[in-house]
Tab-separated table of C-alpha atoms and ligand atoms in Angstrom:
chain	number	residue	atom	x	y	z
A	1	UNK	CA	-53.989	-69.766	59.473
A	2	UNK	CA	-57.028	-70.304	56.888
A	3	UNK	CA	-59.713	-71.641	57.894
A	4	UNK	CA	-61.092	-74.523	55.779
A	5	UNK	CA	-62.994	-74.172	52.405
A	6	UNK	CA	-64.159	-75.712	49.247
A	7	UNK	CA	-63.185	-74.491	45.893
A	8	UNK	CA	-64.093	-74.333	42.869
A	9	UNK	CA	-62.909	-72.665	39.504
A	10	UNK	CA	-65.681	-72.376	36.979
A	11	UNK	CA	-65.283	-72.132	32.954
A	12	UNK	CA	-68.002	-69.762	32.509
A	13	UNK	CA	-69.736	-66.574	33.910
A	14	UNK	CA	-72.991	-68.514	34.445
A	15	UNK	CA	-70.809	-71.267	35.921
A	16	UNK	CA	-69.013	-68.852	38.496
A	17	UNK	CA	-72.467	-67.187	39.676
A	18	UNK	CA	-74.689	-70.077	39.983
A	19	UNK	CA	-71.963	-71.013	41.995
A	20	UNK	CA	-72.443	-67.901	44.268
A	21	UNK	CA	-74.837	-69.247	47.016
A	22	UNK	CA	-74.664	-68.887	50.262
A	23	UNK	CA	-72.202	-68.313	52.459
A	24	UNK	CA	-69.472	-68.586	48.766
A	25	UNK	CA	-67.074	-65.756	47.919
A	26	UNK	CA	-65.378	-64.305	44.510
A	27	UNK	CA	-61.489	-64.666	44.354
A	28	UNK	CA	-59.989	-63.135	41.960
A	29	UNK	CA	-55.982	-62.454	42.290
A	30	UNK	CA	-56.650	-63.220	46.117
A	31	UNK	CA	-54.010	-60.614	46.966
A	32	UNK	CA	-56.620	-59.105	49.664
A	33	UNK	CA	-59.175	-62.142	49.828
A	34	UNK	CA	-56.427	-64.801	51.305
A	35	UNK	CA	-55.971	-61.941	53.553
A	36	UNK	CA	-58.886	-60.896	55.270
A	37	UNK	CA	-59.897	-64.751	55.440
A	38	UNK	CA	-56.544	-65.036	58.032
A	39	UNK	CA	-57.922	-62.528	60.014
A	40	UNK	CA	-61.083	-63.725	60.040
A	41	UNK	CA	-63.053	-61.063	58.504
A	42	UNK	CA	-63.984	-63.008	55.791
A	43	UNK	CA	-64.835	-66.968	56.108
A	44	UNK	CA	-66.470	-68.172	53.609
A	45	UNK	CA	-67.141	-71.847	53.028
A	46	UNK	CA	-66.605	-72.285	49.591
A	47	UNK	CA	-64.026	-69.932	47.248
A	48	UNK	CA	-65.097	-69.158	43.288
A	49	UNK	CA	-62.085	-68.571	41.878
A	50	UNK	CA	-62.343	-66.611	38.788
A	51	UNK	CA	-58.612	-67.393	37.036
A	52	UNK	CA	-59.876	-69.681	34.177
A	53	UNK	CA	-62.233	-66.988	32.978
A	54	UNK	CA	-59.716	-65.800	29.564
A	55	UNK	CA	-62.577	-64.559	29.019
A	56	UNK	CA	-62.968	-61.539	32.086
A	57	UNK	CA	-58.962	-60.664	30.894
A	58	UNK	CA	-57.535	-58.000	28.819
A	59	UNK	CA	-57.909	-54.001	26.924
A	60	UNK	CA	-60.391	-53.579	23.844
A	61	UNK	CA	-61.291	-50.860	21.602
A	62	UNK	CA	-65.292	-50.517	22.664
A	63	UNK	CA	-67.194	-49.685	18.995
A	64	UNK	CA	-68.213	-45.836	20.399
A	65	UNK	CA	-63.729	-45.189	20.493
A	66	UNK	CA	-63.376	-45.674	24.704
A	67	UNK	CA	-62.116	-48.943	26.006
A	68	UNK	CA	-63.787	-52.010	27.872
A	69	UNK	CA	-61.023	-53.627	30.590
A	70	UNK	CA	-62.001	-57.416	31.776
A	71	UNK	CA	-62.251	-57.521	35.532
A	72	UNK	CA	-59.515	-60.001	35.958
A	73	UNK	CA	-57.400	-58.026	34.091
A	74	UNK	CA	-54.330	-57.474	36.403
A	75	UNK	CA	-53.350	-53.558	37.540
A	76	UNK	CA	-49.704	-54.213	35.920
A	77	UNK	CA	-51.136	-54.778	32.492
A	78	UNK	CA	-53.427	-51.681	33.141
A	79	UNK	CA	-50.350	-49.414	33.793
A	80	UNK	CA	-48.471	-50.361	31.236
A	81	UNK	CA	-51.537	-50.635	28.325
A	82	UNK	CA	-50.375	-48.296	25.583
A	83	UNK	CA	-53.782	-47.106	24.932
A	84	UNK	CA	-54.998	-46.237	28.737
A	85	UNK	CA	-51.344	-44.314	28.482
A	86	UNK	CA	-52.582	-42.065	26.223
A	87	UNK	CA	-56.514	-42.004	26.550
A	88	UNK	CA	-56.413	-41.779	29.914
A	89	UNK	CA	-53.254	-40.997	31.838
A	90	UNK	CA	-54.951	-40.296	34.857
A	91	UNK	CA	-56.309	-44.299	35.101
A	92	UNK	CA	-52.675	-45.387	34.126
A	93	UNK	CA	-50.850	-43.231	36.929
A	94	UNK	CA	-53.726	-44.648	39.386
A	95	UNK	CA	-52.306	-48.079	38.158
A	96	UNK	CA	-48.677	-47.397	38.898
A	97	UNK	CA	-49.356	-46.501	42.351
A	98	UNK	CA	-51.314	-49.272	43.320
A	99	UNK	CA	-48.889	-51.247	45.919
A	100	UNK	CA	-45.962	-53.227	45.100
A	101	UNK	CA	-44.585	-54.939	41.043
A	102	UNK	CA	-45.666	-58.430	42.776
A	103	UNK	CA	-49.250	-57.037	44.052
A	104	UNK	CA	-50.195	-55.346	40.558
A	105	UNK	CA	-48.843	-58.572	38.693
A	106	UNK	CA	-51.348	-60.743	40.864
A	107	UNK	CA	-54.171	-57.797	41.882
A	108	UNK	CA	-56.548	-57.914	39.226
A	109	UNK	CA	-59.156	-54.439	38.582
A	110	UNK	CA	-61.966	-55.883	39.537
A	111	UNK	CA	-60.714	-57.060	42.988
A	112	UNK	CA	-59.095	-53.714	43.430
A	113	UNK	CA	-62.566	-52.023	43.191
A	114	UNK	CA	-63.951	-54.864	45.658
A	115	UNK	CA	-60.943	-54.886	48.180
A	116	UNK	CA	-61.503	-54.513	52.253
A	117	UNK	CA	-60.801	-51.421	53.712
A	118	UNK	CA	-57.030	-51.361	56.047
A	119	UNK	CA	-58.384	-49.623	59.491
A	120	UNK	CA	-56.221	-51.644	61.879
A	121	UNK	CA	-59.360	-51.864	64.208
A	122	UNK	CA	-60.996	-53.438	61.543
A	123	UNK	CA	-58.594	-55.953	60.299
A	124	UNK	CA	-57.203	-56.767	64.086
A	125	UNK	CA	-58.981	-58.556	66.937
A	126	UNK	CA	-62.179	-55.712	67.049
A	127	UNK	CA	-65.850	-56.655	67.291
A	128	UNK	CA	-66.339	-53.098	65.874
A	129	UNK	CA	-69.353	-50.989	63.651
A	130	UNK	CA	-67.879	-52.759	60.436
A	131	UNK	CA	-67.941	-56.074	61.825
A	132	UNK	CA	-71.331	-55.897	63.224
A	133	UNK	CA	-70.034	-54.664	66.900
A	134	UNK	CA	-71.397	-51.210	68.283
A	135	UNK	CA	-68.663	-49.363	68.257
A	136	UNK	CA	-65.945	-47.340	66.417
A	137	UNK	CA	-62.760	-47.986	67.936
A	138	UNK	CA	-60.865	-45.311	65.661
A	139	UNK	CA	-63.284	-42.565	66.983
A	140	UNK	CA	-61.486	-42.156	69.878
A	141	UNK	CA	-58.182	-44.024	69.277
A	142	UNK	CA	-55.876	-43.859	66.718
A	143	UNK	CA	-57.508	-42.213	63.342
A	144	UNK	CA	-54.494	-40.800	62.130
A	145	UNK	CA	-55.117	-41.604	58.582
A	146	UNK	CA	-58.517	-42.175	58.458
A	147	UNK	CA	-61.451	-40.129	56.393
A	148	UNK	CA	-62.139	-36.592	57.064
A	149	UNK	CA	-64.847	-36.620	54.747
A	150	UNK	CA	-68.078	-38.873	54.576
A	151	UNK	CA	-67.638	-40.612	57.813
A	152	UNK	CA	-71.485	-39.734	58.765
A	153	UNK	CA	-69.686	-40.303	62.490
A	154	UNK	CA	-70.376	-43.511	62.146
A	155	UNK	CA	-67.178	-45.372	60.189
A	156	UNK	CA	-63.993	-43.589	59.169
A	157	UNK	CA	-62.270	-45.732	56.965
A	158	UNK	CA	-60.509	-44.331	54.061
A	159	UNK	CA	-61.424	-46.468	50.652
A	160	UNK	CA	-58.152	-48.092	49.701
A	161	UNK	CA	-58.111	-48.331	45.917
A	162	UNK	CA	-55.745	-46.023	43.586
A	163	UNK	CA	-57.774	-47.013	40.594
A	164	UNK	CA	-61.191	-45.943	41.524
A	165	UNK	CA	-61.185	-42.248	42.367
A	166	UNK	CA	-59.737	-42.204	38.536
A	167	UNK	CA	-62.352	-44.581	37.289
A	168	UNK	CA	-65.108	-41.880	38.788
A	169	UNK	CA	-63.267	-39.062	37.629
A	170	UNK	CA	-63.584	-40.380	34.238
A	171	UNK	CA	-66.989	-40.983	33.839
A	172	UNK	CA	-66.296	-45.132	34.170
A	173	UNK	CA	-69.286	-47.538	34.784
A	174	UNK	CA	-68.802	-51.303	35.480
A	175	UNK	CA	-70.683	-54.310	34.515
A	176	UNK	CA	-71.969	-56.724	36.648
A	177	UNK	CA	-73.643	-60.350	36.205
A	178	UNK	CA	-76.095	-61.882	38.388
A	179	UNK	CA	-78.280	-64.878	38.953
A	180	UNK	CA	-81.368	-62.763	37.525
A	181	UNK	CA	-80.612	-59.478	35.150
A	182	UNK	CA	-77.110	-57.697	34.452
A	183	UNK	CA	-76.869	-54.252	35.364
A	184	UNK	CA	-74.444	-51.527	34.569
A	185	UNK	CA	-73.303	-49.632	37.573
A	186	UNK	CA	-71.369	-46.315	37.162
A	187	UNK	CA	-68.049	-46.099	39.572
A	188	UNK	CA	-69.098	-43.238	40.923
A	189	UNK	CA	-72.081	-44.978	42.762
A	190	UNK	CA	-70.674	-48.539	43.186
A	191	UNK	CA	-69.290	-47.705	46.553
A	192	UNK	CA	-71.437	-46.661	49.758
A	193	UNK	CA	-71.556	-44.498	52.454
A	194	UNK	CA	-71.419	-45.068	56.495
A	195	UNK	CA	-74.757	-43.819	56.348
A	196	UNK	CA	-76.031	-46.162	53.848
A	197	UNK	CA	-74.532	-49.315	55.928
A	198	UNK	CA	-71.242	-49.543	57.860
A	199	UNK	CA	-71.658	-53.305	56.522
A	200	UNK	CA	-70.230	-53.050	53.189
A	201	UNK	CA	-68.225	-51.137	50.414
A	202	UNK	CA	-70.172	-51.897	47.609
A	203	UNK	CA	-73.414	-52.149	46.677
A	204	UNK	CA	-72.719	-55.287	45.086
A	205	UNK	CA	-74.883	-58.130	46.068
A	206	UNK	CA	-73.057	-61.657	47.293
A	207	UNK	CA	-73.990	-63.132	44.446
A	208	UNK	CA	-72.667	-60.761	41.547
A	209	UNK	CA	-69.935	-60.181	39.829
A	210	UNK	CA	-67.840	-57.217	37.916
A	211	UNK	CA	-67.583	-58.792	34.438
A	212	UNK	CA	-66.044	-55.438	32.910
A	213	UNK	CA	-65.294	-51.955	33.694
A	214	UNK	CA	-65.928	-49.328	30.808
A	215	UNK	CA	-64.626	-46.248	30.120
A	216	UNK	CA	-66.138	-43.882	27.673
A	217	UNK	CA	-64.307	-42.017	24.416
A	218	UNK	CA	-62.171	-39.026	25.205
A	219	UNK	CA	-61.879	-35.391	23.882
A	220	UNK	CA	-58.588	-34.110	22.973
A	221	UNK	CA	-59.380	-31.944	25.512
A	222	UNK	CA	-59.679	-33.578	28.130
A	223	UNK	CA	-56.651	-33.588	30.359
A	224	UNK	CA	-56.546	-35.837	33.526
A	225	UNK	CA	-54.270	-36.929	36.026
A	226	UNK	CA	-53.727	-38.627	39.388
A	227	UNK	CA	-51.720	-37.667	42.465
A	228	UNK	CA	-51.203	-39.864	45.487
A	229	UNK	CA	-49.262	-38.742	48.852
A	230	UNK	CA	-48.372	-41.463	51.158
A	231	UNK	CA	-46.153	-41.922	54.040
A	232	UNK	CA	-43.422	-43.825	52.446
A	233	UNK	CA	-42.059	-44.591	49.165
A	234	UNK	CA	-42.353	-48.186	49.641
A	235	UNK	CA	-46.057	-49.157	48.748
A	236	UNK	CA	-48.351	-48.028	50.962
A	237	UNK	CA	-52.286	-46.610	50.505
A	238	UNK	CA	-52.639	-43.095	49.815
A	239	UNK	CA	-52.682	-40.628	52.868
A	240	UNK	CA	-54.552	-38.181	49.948
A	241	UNK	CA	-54.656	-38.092	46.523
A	242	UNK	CA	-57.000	-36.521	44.021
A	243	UNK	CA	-57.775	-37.613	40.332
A	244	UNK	CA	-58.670	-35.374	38.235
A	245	UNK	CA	-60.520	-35.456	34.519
A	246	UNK	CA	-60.787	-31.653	33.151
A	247	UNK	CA	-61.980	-30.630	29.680
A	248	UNK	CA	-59.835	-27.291	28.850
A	249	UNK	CA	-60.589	-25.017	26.086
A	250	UNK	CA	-57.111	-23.140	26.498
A	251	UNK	CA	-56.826	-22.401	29.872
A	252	UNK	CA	-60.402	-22.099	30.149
A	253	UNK	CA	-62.237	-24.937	32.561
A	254	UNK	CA	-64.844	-26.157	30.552
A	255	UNK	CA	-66.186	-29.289	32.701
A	256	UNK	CA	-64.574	-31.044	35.552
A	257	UNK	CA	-64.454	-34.011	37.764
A	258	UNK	CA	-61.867	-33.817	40.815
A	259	UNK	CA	-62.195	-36.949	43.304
A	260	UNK	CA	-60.100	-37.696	46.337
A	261	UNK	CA	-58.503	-40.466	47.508
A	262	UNK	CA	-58.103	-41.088	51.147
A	263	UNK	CA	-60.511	-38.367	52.237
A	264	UNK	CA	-63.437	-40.588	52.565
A	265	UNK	CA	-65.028	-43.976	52.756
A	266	UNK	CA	-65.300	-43.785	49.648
A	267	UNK	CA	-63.824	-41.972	46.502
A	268	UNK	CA	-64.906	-38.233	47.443
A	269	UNK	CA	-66.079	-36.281	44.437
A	270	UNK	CA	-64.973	-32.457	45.516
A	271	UNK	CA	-67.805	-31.051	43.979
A	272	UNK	CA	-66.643	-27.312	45.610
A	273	UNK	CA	-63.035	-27.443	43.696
A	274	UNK	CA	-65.311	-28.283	40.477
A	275	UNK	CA	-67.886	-25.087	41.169
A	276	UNK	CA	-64.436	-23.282	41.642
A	277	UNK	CA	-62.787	-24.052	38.649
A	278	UNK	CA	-65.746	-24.872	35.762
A	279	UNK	CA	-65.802	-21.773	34.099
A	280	UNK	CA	-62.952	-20.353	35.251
A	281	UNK	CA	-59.718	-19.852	33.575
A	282	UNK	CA	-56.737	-21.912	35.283
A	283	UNK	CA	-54.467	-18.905	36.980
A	284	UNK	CA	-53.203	-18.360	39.766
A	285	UNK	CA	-56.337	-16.866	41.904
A	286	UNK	CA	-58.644	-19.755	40.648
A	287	UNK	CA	-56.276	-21.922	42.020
A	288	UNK	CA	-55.431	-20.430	45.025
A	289	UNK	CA	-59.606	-20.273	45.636
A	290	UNK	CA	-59.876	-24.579	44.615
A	291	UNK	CA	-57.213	-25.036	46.544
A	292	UNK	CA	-58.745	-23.006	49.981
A	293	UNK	CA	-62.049	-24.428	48.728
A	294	UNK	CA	-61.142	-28.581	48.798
A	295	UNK	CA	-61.443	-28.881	52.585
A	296	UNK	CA	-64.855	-26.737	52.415
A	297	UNK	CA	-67.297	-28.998	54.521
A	298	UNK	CA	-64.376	-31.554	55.850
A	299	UNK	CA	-64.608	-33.242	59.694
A	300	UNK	CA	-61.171	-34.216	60.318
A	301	UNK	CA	-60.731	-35.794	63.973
A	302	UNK	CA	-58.192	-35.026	66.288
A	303	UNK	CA	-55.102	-36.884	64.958
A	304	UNK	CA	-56.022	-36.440	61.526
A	305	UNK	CA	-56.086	-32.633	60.621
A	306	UNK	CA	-53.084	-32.238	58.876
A	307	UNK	CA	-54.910	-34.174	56.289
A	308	UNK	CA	-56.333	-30.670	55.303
A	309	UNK	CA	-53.094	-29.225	54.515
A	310	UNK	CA	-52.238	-31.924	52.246
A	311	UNK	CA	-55.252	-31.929	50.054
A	312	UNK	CA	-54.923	-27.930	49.743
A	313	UNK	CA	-51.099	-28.246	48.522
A	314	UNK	CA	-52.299	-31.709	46.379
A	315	UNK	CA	-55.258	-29.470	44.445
A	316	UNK	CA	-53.221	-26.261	43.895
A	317	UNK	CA	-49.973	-28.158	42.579
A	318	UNK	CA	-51.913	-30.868	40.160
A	319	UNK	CA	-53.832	-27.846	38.766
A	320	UNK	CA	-51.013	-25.649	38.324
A	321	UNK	CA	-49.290	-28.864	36.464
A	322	UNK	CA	-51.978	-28.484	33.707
A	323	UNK	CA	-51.229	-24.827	33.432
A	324	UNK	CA	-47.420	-25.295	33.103
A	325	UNK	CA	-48.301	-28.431	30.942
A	326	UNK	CA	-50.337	-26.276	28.416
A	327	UNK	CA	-47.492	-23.636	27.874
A	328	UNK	CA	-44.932	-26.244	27.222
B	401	LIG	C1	-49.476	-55.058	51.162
B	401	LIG	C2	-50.574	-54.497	50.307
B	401	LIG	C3	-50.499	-53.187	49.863
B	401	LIG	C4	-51.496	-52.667	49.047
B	401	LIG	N1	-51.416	-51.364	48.624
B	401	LIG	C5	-52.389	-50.861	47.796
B	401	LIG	C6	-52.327	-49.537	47.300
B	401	LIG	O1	-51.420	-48.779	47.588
B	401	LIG	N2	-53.347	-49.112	46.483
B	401	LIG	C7	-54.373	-49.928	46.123
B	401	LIG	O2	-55.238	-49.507	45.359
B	401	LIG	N3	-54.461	-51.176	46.593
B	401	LIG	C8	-53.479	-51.656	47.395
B	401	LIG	N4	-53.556	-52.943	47.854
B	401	LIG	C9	-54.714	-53.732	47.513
B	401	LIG	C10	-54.420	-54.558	46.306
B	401	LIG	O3	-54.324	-53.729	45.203
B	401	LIG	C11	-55.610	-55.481	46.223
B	401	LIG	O4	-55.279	-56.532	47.092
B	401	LIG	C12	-55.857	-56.019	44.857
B	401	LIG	O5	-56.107	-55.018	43.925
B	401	LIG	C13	-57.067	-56.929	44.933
B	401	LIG	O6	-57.125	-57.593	43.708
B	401	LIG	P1	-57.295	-59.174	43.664
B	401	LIG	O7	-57.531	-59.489	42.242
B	401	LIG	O8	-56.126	-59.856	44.306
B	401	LIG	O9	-58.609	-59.326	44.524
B	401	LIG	P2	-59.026	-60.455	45.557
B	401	LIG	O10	-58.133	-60.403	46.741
B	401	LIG	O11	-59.189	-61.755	44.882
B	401	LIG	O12	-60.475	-59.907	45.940
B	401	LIG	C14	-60.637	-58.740	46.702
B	401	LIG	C15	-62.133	-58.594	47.007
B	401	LIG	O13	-62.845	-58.279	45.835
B	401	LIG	C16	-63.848	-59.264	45.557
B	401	LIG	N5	-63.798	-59.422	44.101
B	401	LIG	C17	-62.705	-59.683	43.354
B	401	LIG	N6	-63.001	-59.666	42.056
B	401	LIG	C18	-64.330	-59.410	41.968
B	401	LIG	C19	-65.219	-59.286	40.866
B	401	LIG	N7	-64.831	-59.401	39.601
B	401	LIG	N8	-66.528	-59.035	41.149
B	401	LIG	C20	-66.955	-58.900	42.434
B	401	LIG	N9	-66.141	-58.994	43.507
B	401	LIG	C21	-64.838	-59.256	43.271
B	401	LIG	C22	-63.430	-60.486	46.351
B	401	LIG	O14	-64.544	-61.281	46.708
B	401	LIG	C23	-62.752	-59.867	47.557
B	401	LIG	O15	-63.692	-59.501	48.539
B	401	LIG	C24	-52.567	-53.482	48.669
B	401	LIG	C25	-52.648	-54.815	49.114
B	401	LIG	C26	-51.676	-55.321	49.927
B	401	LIG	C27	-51.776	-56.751	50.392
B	402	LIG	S1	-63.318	-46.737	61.317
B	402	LIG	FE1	-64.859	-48.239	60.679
B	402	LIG	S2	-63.655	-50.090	60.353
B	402	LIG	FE2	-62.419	-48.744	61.686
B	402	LIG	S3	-62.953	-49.215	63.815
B	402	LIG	FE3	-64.313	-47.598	63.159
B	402	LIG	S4	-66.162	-48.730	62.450
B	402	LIG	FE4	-64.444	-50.189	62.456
């Protein structure tokens, strides 16, 4: 059941932070908020629900040729935008994979970013690390798809969104407001570490909000992508996945960004499949080497190994797609 709250729905930015004291949370779509306020992880007494905002929704041209995407623009109308289609494919397959039709009609981008993680310690009855207790109940229990990477042994959750590990590959920042100055906050370091805190995703503050995420222009050469692997076809979060954002000249690797999904706490830039690859032409050796080299450094647990295999076969087919794809 939820447990009581006030709420409000302000007209204006200013209107929705000010609002932002105490012990008051965002909603956005609510698709994880209403949630994690059942289970108790979240109890907030009053909601700021951001659905009159028009002006937080919808896909512009940004004056430099990349795009700007409101926060409370929903995933659906991020897969099927015609223009992240073709500027960025890898941000639009992200999209597609996110859930179920119903949960991308109602999740909006900015709550996707912000969203729990789904370690069944943490959203069942468990005082644990996350939730201020002293332990990690995973550690020893049942960690079968939880992070190999990142974990600091502290917290092994695996960060849930689809959309952010394509976000970071492609260089995307976000825009927050706040009660005192706005600051612009690439993806890549808007989630935290274990290490950092075991206390939050983000390093939002309570008060602040994503107003807009931003992605910059595009080469013609730039080719990226997104895989995700998951137990079922039904929707379910990814058991790995990789985005990937690389500038080719010909087969040639000129620059590249390859982040993971489910590998980590948070989305895991594979910086020794980029040293593998940047430089390199794509064949077959380079990609047999990225492919040994994306589980270089990982700490999988006991129940959770055969996570290594499937990043190895995820990095040496989505690369050998761009080959194929260039000879077509
Ligand atoms: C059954 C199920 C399956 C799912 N499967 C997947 C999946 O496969 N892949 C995937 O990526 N996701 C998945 N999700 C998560 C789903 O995509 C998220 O619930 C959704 O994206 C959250 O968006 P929302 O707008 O509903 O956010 P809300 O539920 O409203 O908010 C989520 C969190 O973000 C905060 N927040 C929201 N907007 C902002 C903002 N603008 N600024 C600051 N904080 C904000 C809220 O305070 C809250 O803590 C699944 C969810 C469910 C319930
Ligand atoms: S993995 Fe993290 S969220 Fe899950 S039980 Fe351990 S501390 Fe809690």
């Amino acid at each position: 059941m939820l447990p009581n709250f006030s709420y409000i729905q302000p007209r204006t930015v200013k209107e929705a932070v000010d609002a932002l004291t105490d012990d008051a949370v965002v909603c956005a779509g609510g698709s994880d908020l209403l949630g994690c306020m059942r289970e108790g992880i979240i109890t907030p007494a009053r909601m700021v629900s951001l659905e009159a905002l028009d002006q937080l929704k919808g896909i512009t041209k940004t004056p430099e040729g990349g795009l700007t995407i409101g926060a409370m623009t929903t995933i659906s109308d991020i897969a099927q935008n015609p223009l992240v289609n073709s500027m960025y494919p890898g941000l639009a397959q992200g999209a597609r994979q996110v859930a179920s039709p119903q949960l991308r009609n109602q999740g909006t981008i900015g709550g996707n970013l912000c969203q729990k993680p789904r370690c069944w310690y943490y959203r069942g009855e468990f005082d644990c690390l996350r939730k201020g207790g002293k332990l990690c109940y995973a550690r020893h229990g049942q960690h079968q798809f939880h992070a190999i990477f990142g974990h600091d042994n502290l917290c092994y959750i695996t960060h849930p969104s689809d959309t952010a590990p394509p976000l970071v590959s492609l260089n995307a920042r976000v825009l927050v407001k706040g009660p005192e100055k706005n600051r612009t906050i690439p993806v890549a370091q808007l989630h935290v570490l274990p290490s950092f805190t075991p206390l939050a995703e983000t390093v939002l503050k309570p008060e602040e909000i994503i107003t807009q995420v931003v992605l910059p222009p595009v080469s013609e050469n730039l080719k990226s992508s997104y895989r995700k692997v998951r137990a079922r076809r039904a929707w379910d979060f990814a058991l790995a996945g990789a985005a990937l954002a690389l500038e080719m000249d010909g087969d040639m690797v000129l620059d590249a960004r390859v982040v993971l999904s489910g590998a980590a706490p948070i989305p895991w830039r594979s910086s020794a499949v980029e040293k593998t690859i940047i430089g390199s032409q794509l064949n077959r050796q380079t990609i047999a080497a990225a492919a040994a080299a994306v589980t270089k450094n990982a700490e999988p647990l006991e129940k959770n190994t055969y996570k290594t295999y499937l990043f190895q076969g995820i990095i040496e087919e989505e690369l050998a797609k761009i080959t194929s794809r260039d000879q077509e």
